[in-house]
Tab-separated table of C-alpha atoms in Angstrom:
chain	number	residue	atom	x	y	z
A	1	MET	CA	-5.718	41.324	6.283
A	2	ARG	CA	-4.349	40.741	3.056
A	3	SER	CA	-2.793	43.117	0.421
A	4	ILE	CA	-3.423	41.785	-3.176
A	5	ARG	CA	-1.442	42.560	-6.480
A	6	THR	CA	-1.760	41.115	-9.913
A	7	TYR	CA	0.929	40.504	-12.463
A	8	GLU	CA	0.384	39.532	-15.976
A	9	LEU	CA	2.714	36.495	-16.912
A	10	LYS	CA	4.196	36.056	-20.727
A	11	ASN	CA	5.071	32.457	-19.885
A	12	LEU	CA	2.829	30.521	-17.378
A	13	PRO	CA	4.644	27.105	-17.659
A	14	GLY	CA	8.168	29.061	-17.356
A	15	PHE	CA	6.808	31.101	-14.387
A	16	LYS	CA	5.268	27.810	-12.767
A	17	LYS	CA	8.502	26.180	-12.647
A	18	LYS	CA	10.345	29.467	-11.484
A	19	LEU	CA	8.110	29.996	-8.661
A	20	LEU	CA	8.290	26.189	-7.117
A	21	GLN	CA	11.866	26.286	-7.699
A	22	TRP	CA	11.941	29.754	-5.662
A	23	ALA	CA	9.751	28.331	-2.782
A	24	GLN	CA	12.292	25.532	-2.101
A	25	GLN	CA	13.787	28.013	0.833
A	26	PHE	CA	10.668	27.964	2.651
A	27	GLN	CA	9.678	25.292	5.647
A	28	GLU	CA	6.389	25.137	4.893
A	29	ILE	CA	5.123	24.737	1.393
A	30	ILE	CA	1.949	23.245	-0.466
A	31	TRP	CA	1.771	23.628	-4.271
A	32	LEU	CA	-1.310	22.643	-6.370
A	33	ASP	CA	-1.345	22.409	-9.922
A	34	SER	CA	-4.288	21.503	-12.274
A	35	ASN	CA	-1.635	20.756	-15.117
A	36	GLU	CA	-3.759	22.895	-17.477
A	37	HIS	CA	-6.904	20.248	-17.444
A	38	ASN	CA	-9.946	21.858	-18.345
A	39	SER	CA	-12.699	21.445	-15.985
A	40	SER	CA	-16.087	23.493	-14.994
A	41	TYR	CA	-15.145	22.812	-11.507
A	42	LYS	CA	-11.375	23.953	-11.636
A	43	ASN	CA	-10.750	27.397	-9.540
A	44	TYR	CA	-7.171	28.115	-10.470
A	45	ASP	CA	-4.344	26.733	-12.849
A	46	ALA	CA	-2.027	26.381	-9.909
A	47	VAL	CA	-1.668	27.692	-6.449
A	48	LEU	CA	1.608	28.174	-4.272
A	49	ALA	CA	1.021	28.668	-0.464
A	50	VAL	CA	4.640	29.178	1.570
A	51	GLU	CA	5.693	30.462	4.966
A	52	ALA	CA	3.451	29.607	7.885
A	53	PHE	CA	2.443	32.462	10.185
A	54	THR	CA	0.186	30.072	12.288
A	55	ALA	CA	-0.181	26.400	12.150
A	56	ILE	CA	-2.207	23.270	13.377
A	57	LYS	CA	-0.521	19.897	14.080
A	58	THR	CA	-2.067	17.321	15.689
A	59	ASP	CA	-2.858	13.645	15.920
A	60	THR	CA	-6.175	12.184	15.702
A	61	PHE	CA	-8.015	13.102	19.062
A	62	SER	CA	-10.598	15.725	18.317
A	63	ALA	CA	-8.922	16.404	15.251
A	64	PHE	CA	-11.780	17.970	13.797
A	65	GLU	CA	-12.959	19.839	16.614
A	66	LYS	CA	-9.686	21.404	16.547
A	67	LEU	CA	-9.537	22.189	12.872
A	68	GLU	CA	-12.971	23.689	13.061
A	69	GLU	CA	-11.744	26.013	15.782
A	70	TYR	CA	-8.464	26.752	14.049
A	71	GLN	CA	-10.334	27.517	11.059
A	72	GLN	CA	-12.944	29.724	12.682
A	73	GLN	CA	-10.505	31.440	14.231
A	74	THR	CA	-8.182	32.497	11.536
A	75	ARG	CA	-10.997	33.116	8.723
A	76	ASP	CA	-8.384	33.327	6.483
A	77	TRP	CA	-6.668	31.161	3.810
A	78	ILE	CA	-5.265	27.770	5.400
A	79	PHE	CA	-3.637	25.079	3.741
A	80	GLY	CA	-2.655	21.474	4.546
A	81	TYR	CA	-3.828	17.714	4.629
A	82	LEU	CA	-6.118	15.213	6.492
A	83	GLY	CA	-4.426	11.788	7.118
A	84	TYR	CA	-6.756	8.657	6.479
A	85	ASP	CA	-6.593	7.660	10.171
A	86	LEU	CA	-8.550	10.810	11.155
A	87	LYS	CA	-11.107	7.877	11.025
A	88	ASN	CA	-10.217	7.293	14.468
A	89	ASP	CA	-11.855	10.664	15.282
A	90	VAL	CA	-15.160	10.231	13.505
A	91	GLU	CA	-15.785	6.350	14.444
A	92	ASP	CA	-14.836	3.927	16.971
A	93	LEU	CA	-11.622	2.861	15.246
A	94	ARG	CA	-8.179	2.154	15.857
A	95	SER	CA	-5.034	2.476	13.988
A	96	GLU	CA	-1.982	-0.613	15.308
A	97	ASN	CA	0.028	-1.105	11.995
A	98	ALA	CA	3.465	0.001	11.457
A	99	ASP	CA	4.364	3.581	10.541
A	100	GLY	CA	7.678	4.151	8.968
A	101	LEU	CA	6.834	7.873	7.904
A	102	GLN	CA	5.806	9.265	11.194
A	103	PHE	CA	3.687	12.280	9.777
A	104	PRO	CA	1.146	14.145	12.260
A	105	ASP	CA	-2.705	13.172	11.522
A	106	LEU	CA	-3.313	16.517	10.398
A	107	TYR	CA	-1.124	19.433	9.633
A	108	PHE	CA	-2.674	23.195	8.689
A	109	PHE	CA	-0.926	26.326	7.984
A	110	GLN	CA	-1.880	29.783	7.150
A	111	PRO	CA	0.738	31.148	4.777
A	112	LYS	CA	2.018	34.526	4.814
A	113	LYS	CA	2.918	34.590	1.025
A	114	LEU	CA	0.217	32.885	-1.485
A	115	PHE	CA	0.022	33.161	-5.160
A	116	LEU	CA	-2.830	32.037	-7.270
A	117	LEU	CA	-2.308	31.478	-10.865
A	118	LYS	CA	-5.129	31.856	-13.530
A	119	ASP	CA	-5.853	32.920	-16.972
A	120	GLY	CA	-2.161	34.290	-17.804
A	121	LYS	CA	-2.033	36.561	-14.142
A	122	VAL	CA	-1.040	35.585	-10.937
A	123	GLU	CA	-2.221	37.113	-7.806
A	124	LEU	CA	-0.298	37.782	-4.905
A	125	HIS	CA	-1.749	37.692	-1.410
A	126	TYR	CA	0.239	38.703	1.097
A	127	LEU	CA	-0.177	39.234	4.792
A	128	LYS	CA	0.063	42.843	5.673
A	129	MET	CA	3.228	42.163	7.734
A	130	VAL	CA	5.172	40.908	4.289
A	131	ASP	CA	3.321	43.107	1.984
A	132	ASP	CA	6.289	45.561	1.118
A	133	GLU	CA	7.943	42.213	-0.116
A	134	MET	CA	5.652	41.446	-2.834
A	135	GLU	CA	7.569	43.168	-5.534
A	136	PRO	CA	10.986	41.772	-4.449
A	137	ASP	CA	9.814	38.753	-4.400
A	138	PHE	CA	7.981	39.043	-7.840
A	139	GLU	CA	11.178	40.187	-9.272
A	140	GLU	CA	13.400	37.358	-7.499
A	141	ILE	CA	10.958	34.673	-8.998
A	142	LEU	CA	11.492	36.148	-12.526
A	143	ALA	CA	15.526	36.012	-11.971
A	144	THR	CA	15.056	32.148	-10.841
A	145	LYS	CA	17.293	29.735	-12.131
A	146	VAL	CA	15.505	26.064	-12.459
A	147	ILE	CA	17.766	23.409	-10.809
A	148	VAL	CA	17.290	20.297	-12.980
A	149	SER	CA	18.840	17.539	-11.284
A	150	GLU	CA	20.836	14.579	-13.009
A	151	THR	CA	19.788	11.215	-12.259
A	152	ILE	CA	22.698	9.041	-10.545
A	153	SER	CA	21.503	6.070	-9.119
A	154	ASN	CA	18.186	4.657	-8.671
A	155	ILE	CA	16.459	3.940	-5.606
A	156	GLU	CA	15.080	0.556	-5.096
A	157	THR	CA	11.892	0.014	-3.441
A	158	THR	CA	10.798	-3.121	-1.226
A	159	ALA	CA	7.236	-4.298	-1.377
A	160	ARG	CA	5.908	-4.777	2.153
A	161	ILE	CA	4.301	-7.893	1.205
A	162	SER	CA	4.712	-10.508	-1.378
A	163	LYS	CA	2.300	-11.388	-4.479
A	164	GLU	CA	1.822	-14.418	-2.717
A	165	LYS	CA	0.644	-12.953	0.541
A	166	TYR	CA	-1.187	-10.254	-1.435
A	167	VAL	CA	-2.999	-12.833	-2.922
A	168	GLU	CA	-3.946	-14.544	0.093
A	169	LYS	CA	-5.110	-11.393	1.915
A	170	VAL	CA	-7.658	-10.633	-0.787
A	171	SER	CA	-9.029	-13.977	-0.555
A	172	LYS	CA	-9.637	-13.234	2.818
A	173	MET	CA	-11.180	-9.978	1.857
A	174	LEU	CA	-13.374	-11.821	-0.589
A	175	GLU	CA	-14.702	-14.218	2.300
A	176	HIS	CA	-15.603	-11.002	3.981
A	177	ILE	CA	-17.646	-10.161	0.894
A	178	HIS	CA	-19.136	-13.686	0.473
A	179	ARG	CA	-20.378	-13.870	3.846
A	180	GLY	CA	-22.342	-10.325	3.534
A	181	ASP	CA	-20.017	-8.407	5.933
A	182	ILE	CA	-18.794	-5.819	3.157
A	183	TYR	CA	-19.868	-5.250	-0.387
A	184	GLU	CA	-16.588	-3.859	-1.429
A	185	ALA	CA	-13.122	-2.859	0.322
A	186	ASN	CA	-9.983	-0.963	-0.660
A	187	PHE	CA	-7.280	-3.069	-0.281
A	188	CYS	CA	-3.534	-1.401	-0.449
A	189	GLN	CA	-0.004	-2.548	-0.189
A	190	GLU	CA	3.401	-0.291	0.448
A	191	PHE	CA	6.696	0.033	-1.331
A	192	TYR	CA	9.132	1.510	0.640
A	193	ALA	CA	12.855	2.304	1.014
A	194	GLU	CA	14.755	2.643	4.489
A	195	ASN	CA	18.034	4.822	4.670
A	196	VAL	CA	17.585	6.499	1.836
A	197	GLU	CA	17.862	10.284	0.586
A	198	ILE	CA	16.152	11.779	-2.331
A	199	ASP	CA	15.672	15.054	-4.250
A	200	PRO	CA	11.969	15.812	-3.238
A	201	LEU	CA	11.512	18.772	-6.087
A	202	GLY	CA	13.173	16.626	-8.486
A	203	CYS	CA	11.410	13.265	-7.781
A	204	TYR	CA	7.832	15.286	-8.136
A	205	ARG	CA	8.637	16.749	-11.389
A	206	LYS	CA	9.371	13.727	-12.804
A	207	LEU	CA	6.414	12.305	-11.335
A	208	ASN	CA	4.448	15.066	-12.609
A	209	GLY	CA	5.941	15.096	-15.859
A	210	ILE	CA	5.387	11.145	-16.077
A	211	SER	CA	1.277	11.551	-15.082
A	212	HIS	CA	0.328	15.324	-15.733
A	213	PRO	CA	-2.580	14.735	-13.408
A	214	PRO	CA	-5.316	17.386	-12.435
A	215	PHE	CA	-4.759	17.417	-8.823
A	216	ALA	CA	-0.974	17.184	-8.637
A	217	ALA	CA	0.512	18.404	-5.199
A	218	PHE	CA	4.164	19.188	-3.752
A	219	LEU	CA	3.734	19.530	-0.160
A	220	LYS	CA	6.746	20.312	2.143
A	221	LEU	CA	5.967	20.866	6.064
A	222	GLU	CA	9.138	20.746	8.446
A	223	GLU	CA	10.741	17.266	7.370
A	224	PHE	CA	7.657	15.724	5.997
A	225	TYR	CA	7.282	15.758	1.980
A	226	ALA	CA	4.391	14.574	-0.277
A	227	LEU	CA	4.956	14.527	-3.743
A	228	SER	CA	1.600	13.975	-5.496
A	229	ALA	CA	0.186	12.781	-9.302
A	230	SER	CA	-3.373	12.437	-7.985
A	231	PRO	CA	-6.210	12.309	-10.492
A	232	GLU	CA	-8.715	12.560	-8.244
A	233	ARG	CA	-10.750	15.106	-6.270
A	234	TYR	CA	-12.054	14.162	-3.150
A	235	LEU	CA	-14.357	16.842	-2.350
A	236	LYS	CA	-14.835	20.666	-3.194
A	237	ARG	CA	-17.234	23.420	-1.844
A	238	THR	CA	-18.299	26.508	-3.777
A	239	GLY	CA	-21.041	28.384	-1.736
A	240	ASN	CA	-23.457	26.132	-0.759
A	241	LYS	CA	-22.680	23.793	-3.258
A	242	VAL	CA	-20.491	20.565	-2.681
A	243	ILE	CA	-19.239	18.011	-5.246
A	244	SER	CA	-17.261	14.579	-5.067
A	245	GLN	CA	-15.641	13.214	-7.926
A	246	PRO	CA	-14.778	9.463	-7.187
A	247	ILE	CA	-12.857	7.051	-9.346
A	248	LYS	CA	-13.153	3.458	-9.523
A	249	GLY	CA	-12.575	1.519	-12.681
A	250	THR	CA	-9.065	1.556	-13.952
A	251	ALA	CA	-7.454	-0.199	-17.125
A	252	ARG	CA	-3.870	0.495	-18.641
A	253	ARG	CA	-2.858	2.693	-21.446
A	254	SER	CA	-1.319	1.221	-24.528
A	255	PRO	CA	0.959	3.145	-27.159
A	256	ASN	CA	-0.722	1.294	-29.843
A	257	GLY	CA	-3.702	3.745	-30.677
A	258	GLU	CA	-5.952	1.081	-31.887
A	259	GLU	CA	-5.337	-0.951	-28.700
A	260	ASP	CA	-5.441	2.189	-26.341
A	261	LYS	CA	-9.072	2.531	-28.026
A	262	LYS	CA	-9.783	-1.041	-27.001
A	263	LEU	CA	-8.514	-0.820	-23.484
A	264	ALA	CA	-10.865	2.031	-23.214
A	265	LYS	CA	-14.116	0.361	-24.571
A	266	ALA	CA	-13.711	-2.431	-22.536
A	267	LEU	CA	-13.354	-0.366	-19.434
A	268	LYS	CA	-16.311	1.594	-20.247
A	269	ASN	CA	-18.284	-1.574	-20.356
A	270	ASP	CA	-16.353	-3.633	-17.996
A	271	PRO	CA	-19.487	-4.906	-15.316
A	272	LYS	CA	-16.952	-5.359	-12.569
A	273	GLU	CA	-15.418	-2.088	-13.022
A	274	ILE	CA	-18.624	-0.297	-13.311
A	275	SER	CA	-20.383	-2.021	-10.133
A	276	GLU	CA	-17.348	-0.828	-8.383
A	277	ASN	CA	-17.937	2.808	-9.237
A	278	VAL	CA	-21.917	2.452	-8.592
A	279	MET	CA	-20.842	1.070	-5.200
A	280	ILE	CA	-19.292	4.039	-3.926
A	281	VAL	CA	-21.209	6.605	-5.831
A	282	ASP	CA	-24.206	5.199	-3.435
A	283	LEU	CA	-21.828	5.629	-0.703
A	284	VAL	CA	-21.076	9.192	-1.510
A	285	ARG	CA	-24.725	10.104	-2.023
A	286	ASN	CA	-25.536	8.746	1.646
A	287	ASP	CA	-22.302	10.741	3.039
A	288	LEU	CA	-23.341	13.939	1.121
A	289	SER	CA	-27.130	13.500	2.059
A	290	ARG	CA	-25.839	14.115	5.886
A	291	THR	CA	-25.449	17.643	5.302
A	292	ALA	CA	-27.683	18.369	2.417
A	293	SER	CA	-30.807	19.921	1.881
A	294	LYS	CA	-33.455	17.621	1.175
A	295	GLY	CA	-33.740	16.118	-2.037
A	296	SER	CA	-30.447	17.979	-3.431
A	297	VAL	CA	-28.106	15.322	-3.664
A	298	GLU	CA	-27.608	14.496	-7.261
A	299	VAL	CA	-25.514	12.278	-9.604
A	300	GLU	CA	-24.320	14.575	-12.414
A	301	GLU	CA	-22.251	12.082	-14.245
A	302	LEU	CA	-22.000	8.643	-13.716
A	303	CYS	CA	-18.685	6.400	-14.813
A	304	GLY	CA	-17.329	8.947	-17.175
A	305	LEU	CA	-14.540	7.715	-19.041
A	306	TYR	CA	-11.093	9.745	-18.489
A	307	SER	CA	-7.771	9.008	-19.823
A	308	PHE	CA	-4.696	10.212	-18.324
A	309	GLU	CA	-0.673	9.177	-19.389
A	310	GLN	CA	-0.831	6.067	-17.723
A	311	VAL	CA	-4.187	4.735	-16.939
A	312	HIS	CA	-8.070	5.001	-18.226
A	313	GLN	CA	-10.365	5.683	-15.488
A	314	LEU	CA	-14.222	5.661	-14.736
A	315	ILE	CA	-14.927	9.154	-12.691
A	316	SER	CA	-18.336	9.783	-11.147
A	317	THR	CA	-19.852	13.417	-10.174
A	318	ILE	CA	-21.805	13.657	-7.439
A	319	SER	CA	-23.285	17.030	-5.921
A	320	SER	CA	-25.314	18.635	-3.149
A	321	GLN	CA	-26.701	21.628	-1.743
A	322	VAL	CA	-25.686	22.346	2.021
A	323	LYS	CA	-28.259	22.948	4.715
A	324	PRO	CA	-28.109	26.260	6.280
A	325	GLY	CA	-25.863	26.518	9.253
A	326	ILE	CA	-23.621	23.762	8.442
A	327	SER	CA	-19.976	24.557	8.527
A	328	SER	CA	-17.110	23.411	6.190
A	329	VAL	CA	-15.240	21.226	8.687
A	330	GLU	CA	-18.734	19.233	9.383
A	331	ILE	CA	-18.926	18.528	5.605
A	332	LEU	CA	-15.605	16.833	5.681
A	333	LYS	CA	-15.870	15.065	8.744
A	334	THR	CA	-19.204	13.777	7.898
A	335	THR	CA	-17.496	12.247	4.503
A	336	PHE	CA	-14.116	11.701	5.788
A	337	PRO	CA	-12.339	9.153	4.896
A	338	MET	CA	-13.771	9.273	1.191
A	339	GLY	CA	-15.843	6.219	0.019
A	340	SER	CA	-13.356	5.623	-3.033
A	341	MET	CA	-10.609	4.709	-0.532
A	342	THR	CA	-12.485	2.671	2.308
A	343	GLY	CA	-15.352	0.692	0.954
A	344	ALA	CA	-19.003	0.042	1.490
A	345	PRO	CA	-20.638	-0.353	3.995
A	346	LYS	CA	-17.891	2.099	5.235
A	347	ILE	CA	-17.431	1.581	8.804
A	348	SER	CA	-16.794	-2.699	8.252
A	349	ALA	CA	-14.740	-1.838	5.433
A	350	MET	CA	-12.359	0.100	7.353
A	351	GLN	CA	-12.295	-2.523	10.219
A	352	ILE	CA	-11.099	-5.321	7.924
A	353	ILE	CA	-8.728	-3.026	6.171
A	354	GLU	CA	-6.993	-2.257	9.380
A	355	ASN	CA	-6.777	-6.087	9.929
A	356	LEU	CA	-5.543	-7.148	6.539
A	357	GLU	CA	-3.283	-4.263	5.645
A	358	GLU	CA	0.191	-4.207	7.442
A	359	ILE	CA	0.998	-0.213	7.565
A	360	LYS	CA	-0.817	2.677	8.986
A	361	ARG	CA	-1.682	4.547	5.806
A	362	GLY	CA	-1.162	8.068	7.576
A	363	LEU	CA	-1.130	10.838	4.736
A	364	TYR	CA	-1.734	8.161	1.811
A	365	SER	CA	-5.805	7.894	0.688
A	366	GLY	CA	-6.025	11.279	2.765
A	367	ALA	CA	-6.282	14.609	1.215
A	368	ILE	CA	-4.138	17.557	0.513
A	369	GLY	CA	-6.079	21.021	-0.165
A	370	TYR	CA	-7.256	24.079	1.289
A	371	PHE	CA	-10.087	26.718	2.769
A	372	SER	CA	-10.476	30.036	1.516
A	373	PRO	CA	-11.568	32.982	3.956
A	374	SER	CA	-15.334	32.334	3.231
A	375	GLY	CA	-15.070	28.853	3.926
A	376	ASP	CA	-15.065	27.438	0.730
A	377	PHE	CA	-12.418	24.272	-0.081
A	378	ASP	CA	-11.164	21.941	-2.309
A	379	PHE	CA	-8.995	18.596	-1.231
A	380	ASN	CA	-7.510	15.740	-3.902
A	381	VAL	CA	-7.337	12.190	-2.657
A	382	MET	CA	-3.726	11.259	-1.867
A	383	ILE	CA	-3.203	8.617	-4.245
A	384	ARG	CA	-0.461	8.074	-6.984
A	385	SER	CA	1.559	9.740	-4.505
A	386	ILE	CA	5.159	9.440	-2.895
A	387	LEU	CA	5.611	9.920	0.924
A	388	TYR	CA	9.226	11.081	2.202
A	389	ASN	CA	10.234	11.589	5.830
A	390	SER	CA	13.781	13.464	5.149
A	391	LYS	CA	14.450	13.425	8.919
A	392	ASN	CA	14.494	9.541	9.519
A	393	LYS	CA	15.132	8.962	5.513
A	394	TYR	CA	12.224	6.759	5.034
A	395	VAL	CA	10.317	7.098	1.647
A	396	SER	CA	7.351	5.041	0.785
A	397	PHE	CA	4.473	4.853	-1.950
A	398	SER	CA	1.571	2.798	-1.876
A	399	VAL	CA	-1.481	1.622	-4.266
A	400	GLY	CA	-4.358	-0.132	-3.849
A	401	GLY	CA	-7.588	-1.402	-5.640
A	402	ALA	CA	-11.214	-1.996	-5.011
A	403	ILE	CA	-12.271	-5.363	-4.118
A	404	THR	CA	-15.796	-7.114	-4.886
A	405	ALA	CA	-17.132	-10.366	-5.297
A	406	LYS	CA	-15.629	-10.391	-9.082
A	407	SER	CA	-12.199	-9.682	-8.218
A	408	ILE	CA	-9.599	-12.209	-8.881
A	409	PRO	CA	-6.847	-11.810	-6.802
A	410	GLU	CA	-3.777	-11.969	-9.295
A	411	ASN	CA	-5.773	-9.539	-11.686
A	412	GLU	CA	-5.999	-7.031	-9.099
A	413	TYR	CA	-2.208	-7.339	-7.815
A	414	GLU	CA	-1.281	-6.497	-11.566
A	415	GLU	CA	-3.617	-3.298	-11.400
A	416	CYS	CA	-1.644	-2.349	-8.405
A	417	LEU	CA	1.696	-2.500	-10.714
A	418	VAL	CA	0.292	-0.662	-13.063
A	419	LYS	CA	-0.512	2.117	-10.424
A	420	ALA	CA	2.831	1.956	-9.128
A	421	LYS	CA	4.940	2.261	-12.291
A	422	ALA	CA	5.108	6.176	-12.351
A	423	MET	CA	6.251	6.240	-8.616
A	424	ARG	CA	8.520	3.381	-9.083
A	425	GLU	CA	10.170	5.593	-12.211
A	426	SER	CA	10.450	8.648	-10.483
A	427	LEU	CA	12.300	7.578	-7.221
A	428	PHE	CA	16.034	8.207	-7.694
A	429	SER	CA	18.689	9.683	-5.923
A	430	SER	CA	20.646	12.649	-7.237
A	431	LYS	CA	23.822	13.843	-6.795
A	432	ALA	CA	24.219	16.444	-9.579
A	433	SER	CA	22.398	19.153	-10.783
A	434	ARG	CA	22.533	21.776	-13.707
A	435	THR	CA	20.601	24.942	-14.443
A	436	LEU	CA	18.073	26.284	-16.911
């Protein structure tokens, strides 16, 4: 079905910039970048999929069933996203909050052209109908001039809820926790701007340059854009092995080396942050057990400390061996939405979240990723991300945190502002450009 050709790369960072610039001519783009993070679970340094041959776009009704059918029919590489509100397809839930972005709940496409970058090489996987374009495309990419936007004016975003209202809502969530309705829930708030135009690629470059995360993504599907600096993996399947790597526990970074070490150490030993992580690990273990061979669910790492450009985080790794006959889409359906963005117990937490939050989450706290022809997959968690609808000129980012019995609402609000910093800095309108 696909022709494959491999090229040696003399300058990987430079080629990546040229490749993503070249991709902007297409209506469908998904770019995934590990930003040179080393991990035993990393498949590629970066991946680019462009130009849809086939696609599926749907709301929540029977969404996973439709995705299963599409994935089984194509038996090819497919790239796309799962919106948070697919929860309504998994459980008897609803989404009735405001939605300024208007993204479809699920969108996947089969790319005509695919680029897999690893170990100083790029593999081009082209459908047969366009494989005569491989050599010309590669030469065109090498000759591409990278356009760097010049910042003219900042876009001011507005908080959907005030600090006072945030504190009030978190206090209500704490009442649910103290009553025993839930143990933990992830509460999120939106920052947005209306009637604005942004340069999506320039904004993504700025965001990625600030954060350098291991699960970065640039998505363009028609008028829908996602610019993601995600540090978190949702779920990955390789053969019969599945891993999930939830993040729970956050502390700010400091430019002062000694203070930064103290902040990291304090996070590593913080009972509240550890309890947040452990509760979600238990939830993920339970989710994975639904499709796992008996006794195969394992916590490979608990509360590992990882440092990123903006924050320190606690990350755990949970794995399982899949029972024979379980499809990849079934694994996603039985674990979605991810526990790190919902809470425990999951269904009760999602009900309370819907009642207290004021926006439809949409792609935020969903996932971007891909399926390979064999059915293996890899998806990130859509956090630290800017979402943009170029048709209705609406831009948005959301941030949140886990609320537990030990949470102090004012402290949770300050943590949200730390997480929002990179997105705030990245949002600007660009009206001039230069080339490199």
